[in-house]
One Martini backbone bead per residue (centre of mass of N, CA, C, O) as a GRO file, in nm:
protein
  312
    1MET     BB    1  15.950   8.110  16.085
    2ASP     BB    2  15.971   8.339  15.944
    3ASN     BB    3  15.799   8.685  15.832
    4GLU     BB    4  15.899   8.599  15.495
    5THR     BB    5  15.742   8.354  15.424
    6MET     BB    6  15.438   8.405  15.577
    7LEU     BB    7  15.422   8.631  15.363
    8GLU     BB    8  15.378   8.442  15.126
    9GLU     BB    9  15.173   8.272  15.212
   10GLU     BB   10  14.945   8.500  15.230
   11ARG     BB   11  15.002   8.563  14.920
   12ALA     BB   12  14.872   8.344  14.834
   13LYS     BB   13  14.593   8.268  14.963
   14TYR     BB   14  14.495   8.545  14.822
   15ALA     BB   15  14.511   8.480  14.558
   16GLU     BB   16  14.312   8.237  14.556
   17LEU     BB   17  14.069   8.417  14.656
   18GLU     BB   18  14.077   8.595  14.427
   19VAL     BB   19  14.018   8.401  14.221
   20LEU     BB   20  13.775   8.237  14.336
   21TYR     BB   21  13.598   8.484  14.321
   22GLN     BB   22  13.599   8.489  14.079
   23ASN     BB   23  13.486   8.279  13.935
   24ILE     BB   24  13.214   8.334  14.102
   25ILE     BB   25  13.136   8.606  13.933
   26ASP     BB   26  13.121   8.483  13.690
   27HIS     BB   27  12.935   8.255  13.708
   28SER     BB   28  12.692   8.413  13.831
   29THR     BB   29  12.675   8.588  13.555
   30GLU     BB   30  12.604   8.308  13.396
   31ILE     BB   31  12.369   8.291  13.517
   32GLU     BB   32  12.172   8.547  13.523
   33ASN     BB   33  12.200   8.522  13.175
   34GLU     BB   34  12.040   8.297  13.193
   35LEU     BB   35  11.796   8.337  13.372
   36LEU     BB   36  11.673   8.560  13.172
   37GLU     BB   37  11.651   8.431  12.953
   38ASN     BB   38  11.466   8.227  13.035
   39ASN     BB   39  11.252   8.427  13.126
   40LYS     BB   40  11.213   8.538  12.802
   41THR     BB   41  11.114   8.287  12.711
   42ILE     BB   42  10.875   8.229  12.885
   43GLN     BB   43  10.748   8.511  12.858
   44MET     BB   44  10.701   8.430  12.526
   45TYR     BB   45  10.488   8.182  12.603
   46LEU     BB   46  10.308   8.324  12.750
   47ASP     BB   47  10.211   8.571  12.563
   48ARG     BB   48  10.114   8.316  12.361
   49MET     BB   49   9.904   8.189  12.543
   50ARG     BB   50   9.715   8.499  12.598
   51ARG     BB   51   9.595   8.457  12.301
   52TYR     BB   52   9.494   8.152  12.352
   53LEU     BB   53   9.327   8.255  12.600
   54SER     BB   54   9.088   8.365  12.873
   55PRO     BB   55   9.188   8.567  13.168
   56GLN     BB   56   9.025   8.309  13.329
   57LEU     BB   57   9.241   8.118  13.189
   58TYR     BB   58   9.521   8.219  13.243
   59GLU     BB   59   9.507   8.270  13.538
   60MET     BB   60   9.467   7.963  13.608
   61VAL     BB   61   9.718   7.841  13.454
   62THR     BB   62   9.942   8.089  13.572
   63GLY     BB   63   9.866   8.113  13.895
   64GLY     BB   64   9.803   7.837  14.006
   65SER     BB   65   9.719   7.563  14.144
   66GLU     BB   66   9.746   7.224  14.044
   67GLY     BB   67   9.447   7.204  14.141
   68GLU     BB   68   9.322   7.453  13.958
   69THR     BB   69   9.437   7.323  13.655
   70SER     BB   70   9.267   7.070  13.785
   71ILE     BB   71   8.889   7.097  13.732
   72SER     BB   72   8.686   6.950  13.725
   73HIS     BB   73   8.379   6.882  13.734
   74GLN     BB   74   8.084   7.114  13.700
   75ARG     BB   75   7.728   7.199  13.853
   76ARG     BB   76   7.650   7.505  13.692
   77LYS     BB   77   7.494   7.846  13.633
   78LEU     BB   78   7.541   7.990  13.298
   79THR     BB   79   7.546   8.212  13.092
   80ILE     BB   80   7.483   8.191  12.729
   81PHE     BB   81   7.667   8.260  12.393
   82PHE     BB   82   7.585   8.337  12.070
   83SER     BB   83   7.753   8.387  11.753
   84ASP     BB   84   7.708   8.547  11.415
   85ILE     BB   85   7.734   8.620  11.075
   86VAL     BB   86   7.544   8.732  10.796
   87GLY     BB   87   7.656   8.554  10.514
   88PHE     BB   88   7.935   8.493  10.549
   89THR     BB   89   7.994   8.225  10.346
   90THR     BB   90   7.938   8.405  10.059
   91ILE     BB   91   8.210   8.538  10.071
   92THR     BB   92   8.475   8.379  10.122
   93ASP     BB   93   8.492   8.330   9.747
   94SER     BB   94   8.485   8.669   9.705
   95ILE     BB   95   8.773   8.693   9.874
   96GLU     BB   96   9.073   8.791   9.965
   97PRO     BB   97   9.205   8.638  10.211
   98GLU     BB   98   9.325   8.876  10.340
   99ILE     BB   99   9.083   9.075  10.342
  100LEU     BB  100   8.927   8.850  10.526
  101SER     BB  101   9.078   8.837  10.761
  102ASP     BB  102   9.113   9.100  10.867
  103CYS     BB  103   8.787   9.164  10.860
  104LEU     BB  104   8.786   8.938  11.125
  105ASN     BB  105   8.993   9.001  11.305
  106LYS     BB  106   8.839   9.293  11.389
  107TYR     BB  107   8.569   9.159  11.469
  108LEU     BB  108   8.699   9.000  11.720
  109ASP     BB  109   8.876   9.191  11.869
  110VAL     BB  110   8.619   9.368  11.968
  111MET     BB  111   8.474   9.164  12.067
  112SER     BB  112   8.695   9.065  12.247
  113SER     BB  113   8.664   9.319  12.442
  114ILE     BB  114   8.408   9.336  12.547
  115ALA     BB  115   8.402   9.048  12.714
  116ILE     BB  116   8.633   9.154  12.882
  117LYS     BB  117   8.479   9.387  13.017
  118TYR     BB  118   8.191   9.180  13.074
  119GLY     BB  119   8.348   8.873  13.186
  120GLY     BB  120   8.404   8.699  12.968
  121THR     BB  121   8.411   8.354  12.852
  122ILE     BB  122   8.613   8.242  12.572
  123ASP     BB  123   8.566   7.956  12.450
  124LYS     BB  124   8.539   8.042  12.076
  125PHE     BB  125   8.621   8.015  11.772
  126ILE     BB  126   8.404   7.939  11.453
  127GLY     BB  127   8.479   8.157  11.289
  128ASP     BB  128   8.254   8.356  11.284
  129ALA     BB  129   8.203   8.219  11.584
  130ILE     BB  130   8.064   8.270  11.899
  131MET     BB  131   8.141   8.119  12.251
  132ILE     BB  132   8.028   8.243  12.581
  133PHE     BB  133   8.065   8.277  12.928
  134PHE     BB  134   7.898   8.289  13.228
  135GLY     BB  135   8.029   8.160  13.589
  136ALA     BB  136   8.296   8.112  13.489
  137PRO     BB  137   8.531   8.039  13.664
  138SER     BB  138   8.401   8.261  13.811
  139PHE     BB  139   8.192   8.388  14.027
  140GLU     BB  140   7.857   8.594  14.180
  141ASN     BB  141   7.610   8.568  14.030
  142ASP     BB  142   7.321   8.541  13.772
  143LYS     BB  143   7.244   8.852  13.762
  144THR     BB  144   7.494   8.952  13.662
  145HIS     BB  145   7.580   8.763  13.437
  146ALA     BB  146   7.350   8.818  13.263
  147LEU     BB  147   7.364   9.146  13.236
  148ASN     BB  148   7.647   9.099  13.136
  149CYS     BB  149   7.579   9.008  12.910
  150VAL     BB  150   7.375   9.176  12.729
  151LYS     BB  151   7.529   9.371  12.715
  152MET     BB  152   7.726   9.300  12.568
  153ALA     BB  153   7.529   9.211  12.325
  154ILE     BB  154   7.484   9.561  12.253
  155GLU     BB  155   7.767   9.644  12.175
  156MET     BB  156   7.805   9.492  11.978
  157ARG     BB  157   7.570   9.571  11.785
  158ASP     BB  158   7.667   9.878  11.816
  159SER     BB  159   7.911   9.857  11.646
  160LEU     BB  160   7.922   9.770  11.365
  161PRO     BB  161   7.880  10.043  11.210
  162ALA     BB  162   8.192  10.030  11.212
  163LEU     BB  163   8.284   9.786  11.075
  164ASP     BB  164   8.132   9.842  10.807
  165GLU     BB  165   8.310  10.050  10.711
  166TYR     BB  166   8.590   9.897  10.745
  167TRP     BB  167   8.479   9.702  10.539
  168ARG     BB  168   8.409   9.913  10.295
  169LYS     BB  169   8.722   9.991  10.298
  170SER     BB  170   8.830   9.689  10.246
  171GLY     BB  171   8.607   9.582   9.998
  172ILE     BB  172   8.337   9.491  10.173
  173ASN     BB  173   7.982   9.451  10.080
  174HIS     BB  174   7.781   9.326  10.327
  175ASN     BB  175   7.604   9.453  10.582
  176LEU     BB  176   7.711   9.403  10.892
  177THR     BB  177   7.562   9.170  11.057
  178CYS     BB  178   7.404   8.988  11.338
  179ARG     BB  179   7.348   8.688  11.573
  180ILE     BB  180   7.204   8.621  11.862
  181GLY     BB  181   7.233   8.421  12.174
  182ILE     BB  182   7.050   8.382  12.490
  183ASN     BB  183   7.135   8.113  12.785
  184THR     BB  184   6.993   8.002  13.108
  185GLY     BB  185   7.212   7.726  13.299
  186TYR     BB  186   7.240   7.397  13.340
  187VAL     BB  187   7.592   7.291  13.369
  188THR     BB  188   7.946   7.149  13.228
  189VAL     BB  189   8.224   7.242  13.392
  190GLY     BB  190   8.555   7.203  13.232
  191ASN     BB  191   8.781   6.934  13.156
  192PHE     BB  192   8.819   6.837  12.801
  193GLY     BB  193   9.000   6.542  12.650
  194THR     BB  194   9.343   6.439  12.641
  195ASN     BB  195   9.651   6.483  12.827
  196GLU     BB  196   9.738   6.650  12.557
  197ARG     BB  197   9.416   6.791  12.520
  198MET     BB  198   9.262   7.053  12.636
  199ASP     BB  199   8.927   7.166  12.753
  200TYR     BB  200   8.772   7.476  12.896
  201THR     BB  201   8.440   7.369  12.898
  202ILE     BB  202   8.087   7.311  12.781
  203ILE     BB  203   7.779   7.098  12.872
  204GLY     BB  204   7.417   7.108  12.731
  205GLY     BB  205   7.154   7.163  12.703
  206PRO     BB  206   7.151   7.531  12.719
  207VAL     BB  207   7.362   7.523  12.505
  208ASN     BB  208   7.141   7.432  12.260
  209VAL     BB  209   6.931   7.659  12.333
  210ALA     BB  210   7.197   7.920  12.235
  211SER     BB  211   7.226   7.830  11.951
  212ARG     BB  212   6.897   7.830  11.885
  213LEU     BB  213   6.843   8.136  11.932
  214GLU     BB  214   7.077   8.230  11.695
  215HIS     BB  215   6.921   8.084  11.446
  216ALA     BB  216   6.650   8.187  11.544
  217SER     BB  217   6.716   8.503  11.449
  218ASP     BB  218   6.767   8.789  11.348
  219ALA     BB  219   6.888   9.031  11.231
  220GLY     BB  220   7.058   9.204  11.460
  221GLU     BB  221   6.958   9.013  11.716
  222ILE     BB  222   6.839   8.949  12.041
  223LEU     BB  223   6.804   8.613  12.160
  224ILE     BB  224   6.682   8.510  12.431
  225SER     BB  225   6.546   8.335  12.716
  226ASN     BB  226   6.332   8.343  12.990
  227ALA     BB  227   6.558   8.257  13.189
  228THR     BB  228   6.718   8.548  13.069
  229LYS     BB  229   6.510   8.740  13.152
  230SER     BB  230   6.421   8.691  13.471
  231LEU     BB  231   6.695   8.850  13.569
  232ILE     BB  232   6.655   9.092  13.326
  233ASP     BB  233   6.444   9.293  13.343
  234GLU     BB  234   6.447   9.549  13.517
  235PHE     BB  235   6.685   9.635  13.294
  236ILE     BB  236   6.508   9.587  13.031
  237ASP     BB  237   6.418   9.552  12.718
  238THR     BB  238   6.111   9.342  12.561
  239LYS     BB  239   5.958   9.156  12.295
  240PRO     BB  240   5.811   8.875  12.191
  241LYS     BB  241   5.871   8.607  11.974
  242GLY     BB  242   5.801   8.323  12.125
  243GLU     BB  243   5.849   7.999  11.965
  244ILE     BB  244   6.105   7.714  12.013
  245VAL     BB  245   6.192   7.399  11.938
  246VAL     BB  246   6.368   7.159  12.082
  247LYS     BB  247   6.611   6.929  12.077
  248GLY     BB  248   6.552   6.778  12.390
  249VAL     BB  249   6.346   6.972  12.426
  250HIS     BB  250   6.037   6.911  12.570
  251THR     BB  251   5.956   7.208  12.579
  252PRO     BB  252   5.895   7.500  12.477
  253ILE     BB  253   6.091   7.816  12.374
  254GLU     BB  254   6.060   8.117  12.519
  255THR     BB  255   6.085   8.441  12.324
  256PHE     BB  256   6.309   8.731  12.333
  257GLN     BB  257   6.383   9.051  12.249
  258VAL     BB  258   6.626   9.300  12.256
  259ILE     BB  259   6.632   9.643  12.289
  260SER     BB  260   6.744   9.758  12.558
  261LEU     BB  261   6.832  10.037  12.826
  262LYS     BB  262   6.642  10.147  13.034
  263ASN     BB  263   6.816  10.391  13.127
  264ASP     BB  264   6.885  10.476  12.848
  265GLN     BB  265   6.606  10.587  12.791
  266GLU     BB  266   6.507  10.721  12.992
  267LYS     BB  267   6.708  10.984  13.081
  268LYS     BB  268   6.586  11.009  12.815
  269GLU     BB  269   6.441  11.203  12.530
  270ASN     BB  270   6.296  11.110  12.266
  271PRO     BB  271   6.281  11.254  11.955
  272PHE     BB  272   6.107  11.065  11.753
  273LEU     BB  273   5.903  11.019  12.065
  274LYS     BB  274   5.543  11.174  12.147
  275PHE     BB  275   5.341  11.168  12.451
  276ASP     BB  276   5.019  11.162  12.543
  277ASN     BB  277   4.654  11.155  12.606
  278GLU     BB  278   4.588  11.018  12.300
  279GLY     BB  279   4.876  10.952  12.234
  280PHE     BB  280   5.144  10.944  11.964
  281LEU     BB  281   5.434  11.112  11.799
  282LEU     BB  282   5.635  11.012  11.488
  283LYS     BB  283   5.860  11.094  11.381
  284PRO     BB  284   6.065  11.143  11.126
  285LEU     BB  285   6.262  10.918  10.942
  286HIS     BB  286   6.637  10.920  10.911
  287PHE     BB  287   6.792  10.642  10.707
  288ASP     BB  288   7.169  10.541  10.719
  289LYS     BB  289   7.392  10.290  10.736
  290LEU     BB  290   7.633  10.546  10.700
  291SER     BB  291   7.578  10.761  10.894
  292THR     BB  292   7.409  10.650  11.115
  293ASN     BB  293   7.451  10.612  11.452
  294PRO     BB  294   7.414  10.426  11.706
  295GLU     BB  295   7.229  10.629  11.897
  296GLU     BB  296   7.004  10.661  11.662
  297ARG     BB  297   6.954  10.377  11.613
  298ARG     BB  298   6.815  10.330  11.910
  299LEU     BB  299   6.643  10.569  11.919
  300MET     BB  300   6.462  10.441  11.661
  301GLN     BB  301   6.392  10.179  11.779
  302TYR     BB  302   6.300  10.298  12.073
  303ALA     BB  303   6.041  10.401  11.904
  304LEU     BB  304   5.927  10.127  11.749
  305GLU     BB  305   5.861   9.994  11.909
  306LYS     BB  306   5.662  10.194  12.123
  307ALA     BB  307   5.456  10.219  11.922
  308LEU     BB  308   5.375   9.893  11.883
  309ALA     BB  309   5.311   9.875  12.192
  310ALA     BB  310   5.065  10.074  12.166
  311LEU     BB  311   4.898   9.946  11.886
  312ARG     BB  312   4.824   9.689  12.042
   0.00000   0.00000   0.00000
């Protein structure tokens, strides 16, 4: 075989390799583009899922192993929170659905942001009602869970004046207030449901007690059980509110109203109340539900509570 023939054969082989290489490049590009599109689709579904799950549950489902996502039922001591808007059902028939949904979503968005800030697991929304628990799926300690829950409730309560103004500007003249109930106790936590639909939630007597505390609280009030109070007593000012009877619970439940964080009031002099050796001076209060800011409300409420306690 002469050199010319060998050269032609080598050129033919090179041409074939070049065509094969180009085919591989083209095919790889197609696969890469397909993978990019699939990743975009997966991320879109993950973003949608994120909106329907609490951050803790989202991380557990998307970032955990198979064993972690199929959590067995556990017995845990949790702090449970319930809230609802006072008189909400009375306005649902008189307000346009678009306005109502916008204002309710605004309220739930603010409440959810506060819950996430303090590490609460948002269990569910039931209309205007919210159920949150602390201590699962991630656990720290009982005192931290109870304190974070109560701090969350106080911040939620203090955020209502700004939300009330938003509602009024939107056309809902309702005087936005909510009722809050908090209890601590052992519950069963885990996945409940069917093969097609599962919920990560909690069941047990303490859940019913927390719900009952919410219904028993007055407008704008945070009502907690003695089980919760015993964990946060050194940090939170409370006052007794008597006992309630809960179906399925053999003994009455002691209840306490949350006033404020102790440090919030002790670190500053209250401008509305001054104590001396003879008693106290309660200065004139001017409260306007539209113009009085949350800080002034807290100071007024604290002054009145302390004055009443001194009188008793």
